[in-house]
Amino acid sequence: MKKLAWFGLLLALPVLAQATTVTFSALTVREVGSFLTNLPTDFYGLQPAAAKQMMDTMEVFILDVREPNEFQAGRIPGAVNIPVRELPKRMGELPKGIKPIIVYCGSGHRGGMALVFLKGQGYNVKNIIGGFKAWSDAKLPVEK
């Protein structure tokens, strides 16, 4: 549980890094360093082909965290659109239990933020590395 709390801190780090008056204690720096050092190699990411294989072999929830106009322009078939900024207030739309969630955005950044948030909430979630761009570049199915 302690490690999941650090996921939340990762969301705040970019903002805190821009602040000029914030300093971290040596203990905080060591603990964050330890957490980052122990992240899994893939950090819960999936290459597009692996994500497609997972979608083909098991029941998954595909979550597109891009903006609605991006979603309308093209998406992974079967994806549900919940923009990352709306995710906290729309949690009720996500499957409960152990059903895996595959999340993606345009290039991976927003998907990574959603992954950190959802992992912190106890969800079984993976992020498509490189997002929709990598998916499209791999010539995987897209619907409009």
mmCIF file with all atom_site columns, C-alpha atoms in Angstrom:
data_model
loop_
_atom_site.group_PDB
_atom_site.id
_atom_site.type_symbol
_atom_site.label_atom_id
_atom_site.label_alt_id
_atom_site.label_comp_id
_atom_site.label_asym_id
_atom_site.label_entity_id
_atom_site.label_seq_id
_atom_site.pdbx_PDB_ins_code
_atom_site.Cartn_x
_atom_site.Cartn_y
_atom_site.Cartn_z
_atom_site.occupancy
_atom_site.B_iso_or_equiv
_atom_site.pdbx_formal_charge
_atom_site.auth_seq_id
_atom_site.auth_comp_id
_atom_site.auth_asym_id
_atom_site.auth_atom_id
_atom_site.pdbx_PDB_model_num
ATOM 1   C CA . MET A 1 1   ? 0.000   0.000   0.000   1.00 0.00 ? 1   MET A CA 1
ATOM 2   C CA . LYS A 1 2   ? 2.902   2.332   0.796   1.00 0.00 ? 2   LYS A CA 1
ATOM 3   C CA . LYS A 1 3   ? 4.230   1.937   -2.747  1.00 0.00 ? 3   LYS A CA 1
ATOM 4   C CA . LEU A 1 4   ? 0.830   2.832   -4.208  1.00 0.00 ? 4   LEU A CA 1
ATOM 5   C CA . ALA A 1 5   ? 0.890   6.088   -2.262  1.00 0.00 ? 5   ALA A CA 1
ATOM 6   C CA . TRP A 1 6   ? 4.063   6.993   -4.107  1.00 0.00 ? 6   TRP A CA 1
ATOM 7   C CA . PHE A 1 7   ? 2.197   6.731   -7.414  1.00 0.00 ? 7   PHE A CA 1
ATOM 8   C CA . GLY A 1 8   ? 0.226   9.800   -6.335  1.00 0.00 ? 8   GLY A CA 1
ATOM 9   C CA . LEU A 1 9   ? 3.451   11.606  -5.585  1.00 0.00 ? 9   LEU A CA 1
ATOM 10  C CA . LEU A 1 10  ? 4.647   10.873  -9.108  1.00 0.00 ? 10  LEU A CA 1
ATOM 11  C CA . LEU A 1 11  ? 1.685   12.844  -10.444 1.00 0.00 ? 11  LEU A CA 1
ATOM 12  C CA . ALA A 1 12  ? 2.711   15.856  -8.363  1.00 0.00 ? 12  ALA A CA 1
ATOM 13  C CA . LEU A 1 13  ? 6.448   15.748  -9.071  1.00 0.00 ? 13  LEU A CA 1
ATOM 14  C CA . PRO A 1 14  ? 6.357   17.735  -12.350 1.00 0.00 ? 14  PRO A CA 1
ATOM 15  C CA . VAL A 1 15  ? 4.448   20.556  -10.636 1.00 0.00 ? 15  VAL A CA 1
ATOM 16  C CA . LEU A 1 16  ? 6.656   20.472  -7.575  1.00 0.00 ? 16  LEU A CA 1
ATOM 17  C CA . ALA A 1 17  ? 9.778   20.481  -9.716  1.00 0.00 ? 17  ALA A CA 1
ATOM 18  C CA . GLN A 1 18  ? 8.740   23.848  -11.154 1.00 0.00 ? 18  GLN A CA 1
ATOM 19  C CA . ALA A 1 19  ? 8.259   25.439  -7.740  1.00 0.00 ? 19  ALA A CA 1
ATOM 20  C CA . THR A 1 20  ? 11.232  27.468  -6.570  1.00 0.00 ? 20  THR A CA 1
ATOM 21  C CA . THR A 1 21  ? 10.516  27.333  -2.843  1.00 0.00 ? 21  THR A CA 1
ATOM 22  C CA . VAL A 1 22  ? 9.887   23.598  -2.396  1.00 0.00 ? 22  VAL A CA 1
ATOM 23  C CA . THR A 1 23  ? 12.636  21.398  -1.005  1.00 0.00 ? 23  THR A CA 1
ATOM 24  C CA . PHE A 1 24  ? 12.456  17.737  -0.118  1.00 0.00 ? 24  PHE A CA 1
ATOM 25  C CA . SER A 1 25  ? 13.932  16.113  2.940   1.00 0.00 ? 25  SER A CA 1
ATOM 26  C CA . ALA A 1 26  ? 16.705  13.569  2.483   1.00 0.00 ? 26  ALA A CA 1
ATOM 27  C CA . LEU A 1 27  ? 14.289  10.868  3.659   1.00 0.00 ? 27  LEU A CA 1
ATOM 28  C CA . THR A 1 28  ? 11.745  11.802  0.972   1.00 0.00 ? 28  THR A CA 1
ATOM 29  C CA . VAL A 1 29  ? 14.399  11.819  -1.724  1.00 0.00 ? 29  VAL A CA 1
ATOM 30  C CA . ARG A 1 30  ? 15.664  8.377   -0.597  1.00 0.00 ? 30  ARG A CA 1
ATOM 31  C CA . GLU A 1 31  ? 12.165  6.903   -0.467  1.00 0.00 ? 31  GLU A CA 1
ATOM 32  C CA . VAL A 1 32  ? 11.154  8.263   -3.876  1.00 0.00 ? 32  VAL A CA 1
ATOM 33  C CA . GLY A 1 33  ? 14.492  7.081   -5.272  1.00 0.00 ? 33  GLY A CA 1
ATOM 34  C CA . SER A 1 34  ? 13.928  3.637   -3.818  1.00 0.00 ? 34  SER A CA 1
ATOM 35  C CA . PHE A 1 35  ? 10.410  3.499   -5.253  1.00 0.00 ? 35  PHE A CA 1
ATOM 36  C CA . LEU A 1 36  ? 11.586  4.528   -8.724  1.00 0.00 ? 36  LEU A CA 1
ATOM 37  C CA . THR A 1 37  ? 14.488  2.073   -8.626  1.00 0.00 ? 37  THR A CA 1
ATOM 38  C CA . ASN A 1 38  ? 12.095  -0.799  -7.882  1.00 0.00 ? 38  ASN A CA 1
ATOM 39  C CA . LEU A 1 39  ? 9.563   -0.091  -10.629 1.00 0.00 ? 39  LEU A CA 1
ATOM 40  C CA . PRO A 1 40  ? 8.972   -3.038  -12.954 1.00 0.00 ? 40  PRO A CA 1
ATOM 41  C CA . THR A 1 41  ? 11.018  -2.885  -16.142 1.00 0.00 ? 41  THR A CA 1
ATOM 42  C CA . ASP A 1 42  ? 7.938   -2.254  -18.293 1.00 0.00 ? 42  ASP A CA 1
ATOM 43  C CA . PHE A 1 43  ? 6.281   -0.009  -15.635 1.00 0.00 ? 43  PHE A CA 1
ATOM 44  C CA . TYR A 1 44  ? 2.956   -1.645  -16.420 1.00 0.00 ? 44  TYR A CA 1
ATOM 45  C CA . GLY A 1 45  ? 3.277   -0.784  -20.089 1.00 0.00 ? 45  GLY A CA 1
ATOM 46  C CA . LEU A 1 46  ? 2.380   -2.850  -23.121 1.00 0.00 ? 46  LEU A CA 1
ATOM 47  C CA . GLN A 1 47  ? 3.745   -2.561  -26.615 1.00 0.00 ? 47  GLN A CA 1
ATOM 48  C CA . PRO A 1 48  ? 0.855   -2.149  -29.089 1.00 0.00 ? 48  PRO A CA 1
ATOM 49  C CA . ALA A 1 49  ? 1.133   -5.726  -30.450 1.00 0.00 ? 49  ALA A CA 1
ATOM 50  C CA . ALA A 1 50  ? 1.060   -7.155  -26.911 1.00 0.00 ? 50  ALA A CA 1
ATOM 51  C CA . ALA A 1 51  ? -1.976  -5.012  -26.096 1.00 0.00 ? 51  ALA A CA 1
ATOM 52  C CA . LYS A 1 52  ? -3.744  -6.289  -29.220 1.00 0.00 ? 52  LYS A CA 1
ATOM 53  C CA . GLN A 1 53  ? -2.931  -9.878  -28.269 1.00 0.00 ? 53  GLN A CA 1
ATOM 54  C CA . MET A 1 54  ? -4.316  -9.289  -24.777 1.00 0.00 ? 54  MET A CA 1
ATOM 55  C CA . MET A 1 55  ? -7.492  -7.784  -26.280 1.00 0.00 ? 55  MET A CA 1
ATOM 56  C CA . ASP A 1 56  ? -7.879  -10.808 -28.556 1.00 0.00 ? 56  ASP A CA 1
ATOM 57  C CA . THR A 1 57  ? -7.379  -13.441 -25.866 1.00 0.00 ? 57  THR A CA 1
ATOM 58  C CA . MET A 1 58  ? -9.209  -12.090 -22.837 1.00 0.00 ? 58  MET A CA 1
ATOM 59  C CA . GLU A 1 59  ? -11.977 -9.739  -21.824 1.00 0.00 ? 59  GLU A CA 1
ATOM 60  C CA . VAL A 1 60  ? -10.513 -6.296  -21.191 1.00 0.00 ? 60  VAL A CA 1
ATOM 61  C CA . PHE A 1 61  ? -11.821 -2.758  -20.763 1.00 0.00 ? 61  PHE A CA 1
ATOM 62  C CA . ILE A 1 62  ? -10.184 -0.381  -23.245 1.00 0.00 ? 62  ILE A CA 1
ATOM 63  C CA . LEU A 1 63  ? -9.949  3.148   -21.864 1.00 0.00 ? 63  LEU A CA 1
ATOM 64  C CA . ASP A 1 64  ? -9.127  6.109   -24.121 1.00 0.00 ? 64  ASP A CA 1
ATOM 65  C CA . VAL A 1 65  ? -8.155  9.107   -21.966 1.00 0.00 ? 65  VAL A CA 1
ATOM 66  C CA . ARG A 1 66  ? -7.801  11.579  -24.831 1.00 0.00 ? 66  ARG A CA 1
ATOM 67  C CA . GLU A 1 67  ? -10.114 14.513  -25.461 1.00 0.00 ? 67  GLU A CA 1
ATOM 68  C CA . PRO A 1 68  ? -13.430 13.804  -27.252 1.00 0.00 ? 68  PRO A CA 1
ATOM 69  C CA . ASN A 1 69  ? -12.290 15.434  -30.514 1.00 0.00 ? 69  ASN A CA 1
ATOM 70  C CA . GLU A 1 70  ? -9.225  13.141  -30.581 1.00 0.00 ? 70  GLU A CA 1
ATOM 71  C CA . PHE A 1 71  ? -11.443 10.128  -29.856 1.00 0.00 ? 71  PHE A CA 1
ATOM 72  C CA . GLN A 1 72  ? -13.833 11.056  -32.687 1.00 0.00 ? 72  GLN A CA 1
ATOM 73  C CA . ALA A 1 73  ? -10.944 11.351  -35.158 1.00 0.00 ? 73  ALA A CA 1
ATOM 74  C CA . GLY A 1 74  ? -9.950  7.726   -34.601 1.00 0.00 ? 74  GLY A CA 1
ATOM 75  C CA . ARG A 1 75  ? -9.773  5.162   -31.811 1.00 0.00 ? 75  ARG A CA 1
ATOM 76  C CA . ILE A 1 76  ? -9.061  1.567   -30.918 1.00 0.00 ? 76  ILE A CA 1
ATOM 77  C CA . PRO A 1 77  ? -12.193 -0.498  -31.601 1.00 0.00 ? 77  PRO A CA 1
ATOM 78  C CA . GLY A 1 78  ? -14.307 -0.959  -28.477 1.00 0.00 ? 78  GLY A CA 1
ATOM 79  C CA . ALA A 1 79  ? -12.621 1.829   -26.520 1.00 0.00 ? 79  ALA A CA 1
ATOM 80  C CA . VAL A 1 80  ? -14.529 3.956   -24.022 1.00 0.00 ? 80  VAL A CA 1
ATOM 81  C CA . ASN A 1 81  ? -13.589 7.647   -23.881 1.00 0.00 ? 81  ASN A CA 1
ATOM 82  C CA . ILE A 1 82  ? -13.063 9.239   -20.475 1.00 0.00 ? 82  ILE A CA 1
ATOM 83  C CA . PRO A 1 83  ? -10.658 12.188  -20.736 1.00 0.00 ? 83  PRO A CA 1
ATOM 84  C CA . VAL A 1 84  ? -7.902  11.974  -18.117 1.00 0.00 ? 84  VAL A CA 1
ATOM 85  C CA . ARG A 1 85  ? -9.060  15.222  -16.469 1.00 0.00 ? 85  ARG A CA 1
ATOM 86  C CA . GLU A 1 86  ? -12.537 13.688  -15.929 1.00 0.00 ? 86  GLU A CA 1
ATOM 87  C CA . LEU A 1 87  ? -11.303 10.326  -14.673 1.00 0.00 ? 87  LEU A CA 1
ATOM 88  C CA . PRO A 1 88  ? -11.610 10.980  -10.907 1.00 0.00 ? 88  PRO A CA 1
ATOM 89  C CA . LYS A 1 89  ? -15.280 11.967  -11.163 1.00 0.00 ? 89  LYS A CA 1
ATOM 90  C CA . ARG A 1 90  ? -16.188 9.192   -13.638 1.00 0.00 ? 90  ARG A CA 1
ATOM 91  C CA . MET A 1 91  ? -14.721 6.231   -11.756 1.00 0.00 ? 91  MET A CA 1
ATOM 92  C CA . GLY A 1 92  ? -18.182 4.636   -11.611 1.00 0.00 ? 92  GLY A CA 1
ATOM 93  C CA . GLU A 1 93  ? -17.955 3.952   -15.351 1.00 0.00 ? 93  GLU A CA 1
ATOM 94  C CA . LEU A 1 94  ? -14.973 1.630   -14.904 1.00 0.00 ? 94  LEU A CA 1
ATOM 95  C CA . PRO A 1 95  ? -15.354 -2.114  -14.321 1.00 0.00 ? 95  PRO A CA 1
ATOM 96  C CA . LYS A 1 96  ? -15.080 -3.285  -10.749 1.00 0.00 ? 96  LYS A CA 1
ATOM 97  C CA . GLY A 1 97  ? -13.134 -6.393  -9.824  1.00 0.00 ? 97  GLY A CA 1
ATOM 98  C CA . ILE A 1 98  ? -10.164 -7.923  -11.566 1.00 0.00 ? 98  ILE A CA 1
ATOM 99  C CA . LYS A 1 99  ? -11.065 -7.220  -15.203 1.00 0.00 ? 99  LYS A CA 1
ATOM 100 C CA . PRO A 1 100 ? -7.948  -5.696  -16.788 1.00 0.00 ? 100 PRO A CA 1
ATOM 101 C CA . ILE A 1 101 ? -8.045  -2.139  -18.080 1.00 0.00 ? 101 ILE A CA 1
ATOM 102 C CA . ILE A 1 102 ? -5.874  -1.174  -21.035 1.00 0.00 ? 102 ILE A CA 1
ATOM 103 C CA . VAL A 1 103 ? -5.453  2.588   -21.122 1.00 0.00 ? 103 VAL A CA 1
ATOM 104 C CA . TYR A 1 104 ? -4.074  4.780   -23.893 1.00 0.00 ? 104 TYR A CA 1
ATOM 105 C CA . CYS A 1 105 ? -3.825  8.392   -24.981 1.00 0.00 ? 105 CYS A CA 1
ATOM 106 C CA . GLY A 1 106 ? -2.197  10.093  -27.960 1.00 0.00 ? 106 GLY A CA 1
ATOM 107 C CA . SER A 1 107 ? 1.457   9.380   -27.207 1.00 0.00 ? 107 SER A CA 1
ATOM 108 C CA . GLY A 1 108 ? 1.645   7.833   -23.735 1.00 0.00 ? 108 GLY A CA 1
ATOM 109 C CA . HIS A 1 109 ? 1.872   10.779  -21.316 1.00 0.00 ? 109 HIS A CA 1
ATOM 110 C CA . ARG A 1 110 ? -1.796  11.089  -20.315 1.00 0.00 ? 110 ARG A CA 1
ATOM 111 C CA . GLY A 1 111 ? -2.108  7.298   -20.360 1.00 0.00 ? 111 GLY A CA 1
ATOM 112 C CA . GLY A 1 112 ? 0.776   7.137   -17.887 1.00 0.00 ? 112 GLY A CA 1
ATOM 113 C CA . MET A 1 113 ? -0.972  9.622   -15.592 1.00 0.00 ? 113 MET A CA 1
ATOM 114 C CA . ALA A 1 114 ? -4.180  7.589   -15.797 1.00 0.00 ? 114 ALA A CA 1
ATOM 115 C CA . LEU A 1 115 ? -2.241  4.388   -15.075 1.00 0.00 ? 115 LEU A CA 1
ATOM 116 C CA . VAL A 1 116 ? -0.681  5.885   -11.945 1.00 0.00 ? 116 VAL A CA 1
ATOM 117 C CA . PHE A 1 117 ? -4.055  7.143   -10.746 1.00 0.00 ? 117 PHE A CA 1
ATOM 118 C CA . LEU A 1 118 ? -5.871  3.874   -11.435 1.00 0.00 ? 118 LEU A CA 1
ATOM 119 C CA . LYS A 1 119 ? -3.098  1.725   -9.924  1.00 0.00 ? 119 LYS A CA 1
ATOM 120 C CA . GLY A 1 120 ? -3.405  3.861   -6.805  1.00 0.00 ? 120 GLY A CA 1
ATOM 121 C CA . GLN A 1 121 ? -7.117  3.015   -6.738  1.00 0.00 ? 121 GLN A CA 1
ATOM 122 C CA . GLY A 1 122 ? -6.352  -0.716  -6.929  1.00 0.00 ? 122 GLY A CA 1
ATOM 123 C CA . TYR A 1 123 ? -7.216  -1.344  -10.574 1.00 0.00 ? 123 TYR A CA 1
ATOM 124 C CA . ASN A 1 124 ? -5.484  -3.931  -12.760 1.00 0.00 ? 124 ASN A CA 1
ATOM 125 C CA . VAL A 1 125 ? -4.290  -1.562  -15.486 1.00 0.00 ? 125 VAL A CA 1
ATOM 126 C CA . LYS A 1 126 ? -1.715  -1.447  -18.273 1.00 0.00 ? 126 LYS A CA 1
ATOM 127 C CA . ASN A 1 127 ? -0.797  1.485   -20.512 1.00 0.00 ? 127 ASN A CA 1
ATOM 128 C CA . ILE A 1 128 ? -0.107  1.172   -24.243 1.00 0.00 ? 128 ILE A CA 1
ATOM 129 C CA . ILE A 1 129 ? 3.460   2.404   -24.691 1.00 0.00 ? 129 ILE A CA 1
ATOM 130 C CA . GLY A 1 130 ? 3.467   5.198   -27.263 1.00 0.00 ? 130 GLY A CA 1
ATOM 131 C CA . GLY A 1 131 ? -0.320  5.539   -27.132 1.00 0.00 ? 131 GLY A CA 1
ATOM 132 C CA . PHE A 1 132 ? -2.604  5.761   -30.136 1.00 0.00 ? 132 PHE A CA 1
ATOM 133 C CA . LYS A 1 133 ? 0.240   6.967   -32.351 1.00 0.00 ? 133 LYS A CA 1
ATOM 134 C CA . ALA A 1 134 ? 2.228   3.775   -31.717 1.00 0.00 ? 134 ALA A CA 1
ATOM 135 C CA . TRP A 1 135 ? -0.941  1.694   -32.192 1.00 0.00 ? 135 TRP A CA 1
ATOM 136 C CA . SER A 1 136 ? -1.642  3.367   -35.565 1.00 0.00 ? 136 SER A CA 1
ATOM 137 C CA . ASP A 1 137 ? 2.007   3.183   -36.643 1.00 0.00 ? 137 ASP A CA 1
ATOM 138 C CA . ALA A 1 138 ? 1.881   -0.581  -35.970 1.00 0.00 ? 138 ALA A CA 1
ATOM 139 C CA . LYS A 1 139 ? -1.023  -0.777  -38.472 1.00 0.00 ? 139 LYS A CA 1
ATOM 140 C CA . LEU A 1 140 ? -3.378  -2.199  -35.849 1.00 0.00 ? 140 LEU A CA 1
ATOM 141 C CA . PRO A 1 141 ? -7.175  -1.788  -36.222 1.00 0.00 ? 141 PRO A CA 1
ATOM 142 C CA . VAL A 1 142 ? -8.597  1.713   -35.895 1.00 0.00 ? 142 VAL A CA 1
ATOM 143 C CA . GLU A 1 143 ? -12.218 2.834   -36.110 1.00 0.00 ? 143 GLU A CA 1
ATOM 144 C CA . LYS A 1 144 ? -13.673 6.267   -36.753 1.00 0.00 ? 144 LYS A CA 1
#
